[in-house]
XYZ file of C-alpha atoms in Angstrom:
374
model
C 12.432 -31.197 -13.509
C 12.529 -27.373 -13.552
C 14.177 -26.036 -10.395
C 11.769 -24.115 -8.020
C 12.410 -21.460 -5.448
C 10.091 -21.160 -2.449
C 9.672 -18.502 0.295
C 7.236 -18.800 3.114
C 6.033 -15.917 5.103
C 6.240 -15.536 8.928
C 3.680 -17.164 11.089
C 2.279 -13.912 12.158
C 1.340 -13.070 8.529
C -2.207 -14.442 8.770
C -4.411 -12.078 6.512
C -7.238 -13.608 4.639
C -6.550 -11.161 1.866
C -2.789 -10.969 2.290
C -2.746 -14.702 1.793
C -2.622 -13.893 -1.843
C 0.049 -15.953 -3.569
C 2.269 -15.780 -6.502
C 2.876 -19.067 -7.957
C 3.409 -21.157 -11.278
C 0.315 -21.436 -13.266
C -1.183 -24.936 -13.413
C -1.253 -26.790 -16.740
C -3.945 -25.515 -18.918
C -6.123 -28.636 -19.232
C -9.115 -28.985 -21.305
C -10.983 -30.213 -18.176
C -11.936 -26.867 -16.679
C -13.566 -28.526 -13.554
C -10.108 -30.038 -12.842
C -8.530 -26.590 -13.101
C -11.037 -25.078 -10.675
C -10.611 -27.985 -8.243
C -6.844 -27.379 -8.327
C -7.125 -23.669 -7.554
C -9.737 -24.380 -4.717
C -7.556 -27.112 -3.120
C -4.343 -25.096 -3.442
C -5.917 -21.991 -2.016
C -7.079 -23.955 1.044
C -3.733 -25.566 1.670
C -2.013 -22.181 1.459
C -4.564 -20.225 3.383
C -2.091 -18.651 5.834
C 1.097 -18.490 3.797
C 2.624 -16.504 1.014
C 4.123 -18.722 -1.498
C 6.348 -17.638 -4.279
C 7.617 -19.991 -6.959
C 9.268 -19.490 -10.271
C 9.910 -21.886 -13.155
C 11.957 -21.762 -16.239
C 10.371 -21.996 -19.752
C 11.726 -22.117 -23.228
C 10.738 -19.400 -25.700
C 10.475 -19.848 -29.396
C 12.601 -17.264 -30.946
C 10.804 -16.956 -34.230
C 7.221 -16.479 -32.834
C 5.733 -13.032 -33.319
C 4.919 -10.791 -30.444
C 1.149 -11.218 -30.826
C 1.296 -14.960 -31.057
C 3.695 -15.124 -28.134
C 1.391 -13.047 -26.053
C -1.628 -15.275 -26.824
C 0.275 -18.476 -26.225
C 1.536 -17.287 -22.857
C -1.972 -16.822 -21.454
C -1.445 -13.250 -20.032
C -5.096 -13.223 -18.836
C -4.190 -16.270 -16.554
C -1.404 -14.484 -14.882
C -3.807 -12.948 -12.309
C -6.552 -14.938 -10.679
C -9.251 -13.637 -10.765
C -8.327 -11.578 -13.899
C -7.293 -8.012 -13.221
C -10.168 -5.744 -12.243
C -11.037 -2.470 -14.089
C -11.734 0.486 -11.817
C -14.839 2.688 -12.327
C -14.148 5.932 -14.064
C -13.266 8.478 -11.285
C -15.346 11.732 -11.147
C -12.086 13.621 -11.753
C -9.011 12.305 -13.584
C -6.589 15.228 -13.060
C -6.249 16.790 -9.601
C -3.883 18.178 -7.109
C -2.553 16.029 -4.219
C -1.143 17.458 -0.978
C 1.424 15.676 1.182
C 1.705 17.147 4.684
C 5.092 16.359 6.184
C 4.580 17.257 9.884
C 6.695 17.502 13.032
C 5.186 15.228 15.693
C 5.469 16.131 19.381
C 4.409 14.489 22.726
C 1.417 16.828 22.848
C -1.500 15.053 21.288
C -3.852 18.034 21.170
C -1.060 20.135 19.600
C -0.570 17.218 16.961
C -4.270 17.234 16.059
C -4.471 20.940 15.776
C -1.267 21.125 13.703
C -2.439 18.440 11.275
C -5.791 20.224 10.826
C -3.879 23.430 10.069
C -1.753 21.561 7.441
C -4.707 19.916 5.762
C -6.451 23.350 5.555
C -3.423 24.896 3.869
C -3.130 22.084 1.432
C -6.758 22.577 0.450
C -6.257 26.271 0.115
C -3.629 25.520 -2.340
C -6.022 23.458 -4.412
C -5.449 19.811 -3.143
C -8.375 17.536 -3.604
C -6.569 14.750 -1.874
C -4.528 15.226 1.304
C -2.233 12.639 2.849
C -0.897 12.716 6.415
C 2.157 10.856 7.817
C 2.355 7.546 9.700
C 1.721 7.948 13.421
C 1.141 11.741 13.292
C -0.783 12.118 16.600
C 1.849 10.277 18.726
C 5.528 9.789 19.114
C 6.647 6.762 17.198
C 7.535 4.270 20.073
C 6.275 1.089 21.583
C 5.940 2.935 24.835
C 3.630 5.605 23.313
C 1.325 3.485 21.207
C -0.881 2.243 23.981
C -1.050 5.723 25.632
C -2.125 7.599 22.421
C -4.251 4.826 21.018
C -7.953 5.614 20.127
C -10.932 3.357 19.741
C -11.978 4.264 16.221
C -14.904 1.947 15.947
C -16.365 3.532 19.342
C -17.026 6.782 17.476
C -15.803 10.276 17.288
C -16.063 10.879 21.064
C -13.491 8.209 21.588
C -11.357 9.181 18.728
C -10.489 12.898 18.483
C -7.890 12.352 15.712
C -10.467 10.774 13.367
C -13.191 13.277 14.524
C -10.962 16.043 13.201
C -10.272 14.364 9.971
C -13.885 13.707 9.266
C -14.992 17.258 10.066
C -12.130 18.908 7.988
C -12.819 16.591 4.994
C -16.447 17.543 5.007
C -15.912 21.283 5.523
C -13.254 21.415 2.877
C -15.006 18.988 0.387
C -11.821 16.928 -0.078
C -10.579 13.335 0.302
C -8.160 12.666 3.196
C -5.852 9.638 3.519
C -5.399 10.139 7.258
C -1.782 8.991 7.708
C -1.937 6.496 10.612
C -2.572 6.545 14.326
C -2.417 3.842 17.126
C -5.783 2.199 17.200
C -7.180 0.254 20.154
C -9.715 -2.496 19.380
C -10.482 -4.618 22.334
C -7.210 -5.825 23.904
C -5.342 -5.233 20.676
C -3.418 -2.290 19.213
C -3.040 -1.655 15.500
C -1.320 0.852 13.313
C -4.249 2.175 11.368
C -4.910 4.513 8.343
C -8.449 5.963 7.950
C -9.729 7.368 4.590
C -12.458 10.106 4.692
C -14.475 11.199 1.790
C -15.722 14.800 1.038
C -18.938 13.999 2.981
C -16.899 13.321 6.029
C -17.747 9.670 6.239
C -15.254 6.989 6.908
C -14.683 5.286 3.559
C -11.899 2.757 4.543
C -9.717 1.701 7.383
C -6.367 -0.047 6.730
C -4.484 -1.815 9.586
C -0.694 -2.148 8.872
C -0.361 -5.679 7.436
C 3.582 -6.055 7.696
C 4.866 -5.167 11.077
C 8.193 -3.296 11.464
C 10.446 -5.859 13.028
C 14.074 -5.319 12.117
C 17.590 -5.609 13.607
C 20.480 -3.887 11.968
C 23.330 -4.256 14.592
C 24.815 -0.832 15.534
C 22.150 0.937 13.498
C 18.643 0.317 14.386
C 16.542 -2.204 16.242
C 12.712 -1.912 16.478
C 9.953 -4.463 16.794
C 6.388 -3.330 16.309
C 5.177 -6.695 17.259
C 5.917 -6.089 20.944
C 2.795 -3.932 21.042
C 1.047 -4.007 17.768
C -0.991 -6.628 15.995
C -0.728 -7.183 12.295
C -3.700 -6.126 10.150
C -5.448 -8.847 8.071
C -6.922 -7.048 5.005
C -5.252 -5.196 2.111
C -7.431 -2.086 1.377
C -8.540 -0.597 -1.853
C -11.102 2.138 -1.682
C -13.166 3.974 -4.355
C -13.065 7.714 -3.791
C -13.774 10.985 -5.639
C -10.173 11.063 -6.728
C -9.993 7.397 -8.098
C -9.428 3.935 -6.697
C -6.657 4.114 -4.023
C -4.714 1.216 -2.525
C -3.454 1.844 1.162
C -0.236 0.530 2.722
C 1.612 1.787 5.804
C 5.434 2.177 5.773
C 6.805 -1.418 5.986
C 4.075 -2.544 3.691
C 5.833 -0.886 0.794
C 8.700 -3.487 1.016
C 6.277 -6.246 -0.078
C 5.788 -6.044 -3.776
C 3.029 -8.696 -3.779
C 0.756 -6.217 -1.965
C 1.278 -3.514 -4.502
C 0.780 -6.137 -7.330
C -2.421 -7.070 -5.652
C -3.639 -3.519 -5.485
C -2.769 -3.036 -9.264
C -4.776 -6.196 -10.072
C -7.651 -4.825 -8.206
C -7.587 -1.722 -10.360
C -5.902 0.818 -8.103
C -4.667 3.900 -9.972
C -2.766 5.286 -6.848
C -1.227 3.736 -3.895
C -0.689 5.817 -0.663
C 1.881 4.862 1.856
C 2.103 6.908 4.960
C 5.384 6.059 6.298
C 8.291 6.797 8.788
C 11.441 5.354 7.394
C 14.536 5.788 9.615
C 17.927 7.317 9.011
C 19.532 3.914 8.269
C 17.177 2.560 5.668
C 15.699 5.816 4.476
C 18.580 7.093 2.429
C 19.005 3.659 0.829
C 15.587 2.391 0.191
C 12.796 5.019 0.563
C 12.839 6.564 -2.876
C 13.956 3.186 -4.345
C 11.005 1.363 -3.051
C 8.509 4.073 -4.124
C 9.801 4.109 -7.680
C 9.860 0.226 -7.903
C 6.235 -0.025 -6.767
C 5.215 2.677 -9.258
C 7.084 1.428 -12.340
C 6.415 -2.283 -11.800
C 2.714 -1.657 -11.598
C 2.366 1.457 -13.827
C 0.495 3.594 -11.300
C 1.000 6.601 -9.042
C 2.627 6.120 -5.659
C 2.354 8.877 -2.917
C 4.264 8.722 0.380
C 4.086 10.934 3.424
C 6.539 10.954 6.228
C 6.801 12.860 9.621
C 9.358 15.639 9.531
C 12.748 14.832 10.934
C 13.206 15.542 14.747
C 16.714 14.701 15.809
C 15.739 14.918 19.488
C 13.209 12.111 19.099
C 13.752 8.504 20.165
C 12.963 7.451 16.618
C 14.276 9.773 13.907
C 12.257 9.833 10.621
C 13.980 10.212 7.246
C 11.375 12.503 5.844
C 11.400 13.093 2.046
C 7.647 12.663 1.320
C 7.280 12.054 -2.419
C 4.869 11.542 -5.293
C 6.155 9.140 -8.045
C 4.497 8.781 -11.480
C 3.527 5.562 -13.426
C 6.908 5.641 -15.362
C 8.902 5.683 -12.122
C 9.561 9.455 -12.338
C 9.782 11.453 -9.251
C 7.176 14.257 -9.622
C 7.648 16.060 -6.355
C 9.471 15.470 -3.146
C 10.467 17.286 0.007
C 13.767 17.383 2.231
C 13.462 16.436 5.897
C 11.852 19.595 7.384
C 8.252 20.370 7.672
C 6.637 20.886 4.331
C 3.392 20.835 2.400
C 3.985 19.448 -1.082
C 1.430 20.223 -3.783
C 1.627 18.251 -6.991
C -0.605 17.106 -9.817
C -1.945 13.514 -10.653
C -3.156 12.869 -14.124
C -4.566 9.405 -14.623
C -4.213 9.729 -18.444
C -0.566 9.133 -17.862
C -1.172 5.665 -16.685
C -2.981 4.734 -19.820
C -0.240 6.301 -21.792
C 2.506 4.344 -19.975
C 0.581 1.136 -20.135
C 0.379 1.692 -23.956
C 4.150 2.450 -24.093
C 4.949 -0.718 -22.163
C 2.043 -3.211 -22.503
C 3.142 -5.290 -19.469
C -0.461 -6.478 -18.831
C -0.490 -8.120 -22.289
C 3.015 -9.709 -21.836
C 2.587 -11.425 -18.483
C 3.380 -15.107 -18.498
C 0.276 -16.817 -17.288
C 1.947 -20.119 -18.210
C 4.679 -19.597 -15.824
C 3.341 -17.704 -12.731
C 0.117 -16.468 -11.223
C -0.899 -13.930 -8.650
C -3.763 -15.315 -6.805
C -6.022 -12.799 -4.840
C -7.469 -15.248 -2.359
C -10.144 -12.833 -1.030
C -11.535 -12.210 -4.436
C -11.321 -15.756 -5.457
C -13.322 -16.894 -2.414
C -15.899 -14.291 -2.883
C -16.714 -15.275 -6.409
């Protein structure tokens, strides 16, 4: 029997969409009803877990590339099959990443963010991205104090009211970083996306909470105050189909794989990596998510403030579909303007045809939400 390796997620990871699993493909039997029953049964059993398995297989060295691809069932590697995004209204545009210094003055933070968005738009940006937790200090003590009830409307959420207004006035798309959100008796770390008409197009609640303990370096547990989100987010905008993650979400490659399978051309990760993991992992993770999925990755961090309780690494970055760093900042306040050209995605996917080379006979990425909706 082939050896198998299994990892189970934490019990707090309960997302109906994030329950997507990467697992060995079932045998391709002639009985399609049996295959469908297998998927349905396994999906039910694994409804609140993330299961990763890998198996070994034997390759026939003399097989041609084309026959190998067909015999490996690449179309079965993603269930349901990978989705094709609609053609975006524009395929080449400028993106602005606003790396901002955050203070304890909420009104000042909102005004400062607005000014930065306006400056990015003046420089030609059609998509503007803000940092993680840009209207509040990043601390468990602050989240409840600065939280806004987004669903209650703009009167209860001055941060999103500003984003909506400026998106409409400037005719741009805004990935609004993240702010603490209050919903009933729960708090979330939430990113809102606004279109050029000022309407809220999507709301992403951070799925993977930042709970780490590196002795002598950093200990932080978002779960003390925040609740994990339950839904991965892809959104069709005037600048393409975008997947949204927040900071710690970037460490989980399965989420990025799911976004790619849903047809995302760009993944935006507002984030605030720290001085311990930032130098080691921040750029590494961005480039890995981009090159593995052959799409663009944009990140936006707060500027570094050495007097703050939590010190952000900075280095907001745009990475291309070949893993190349197209633009980046240092740690001070900055507005980065760079260009995204979606034709580069097709070029790189032609250079490296990974989609046609996936091993559907060995593994599967199962998007549980899409599967259940079909």
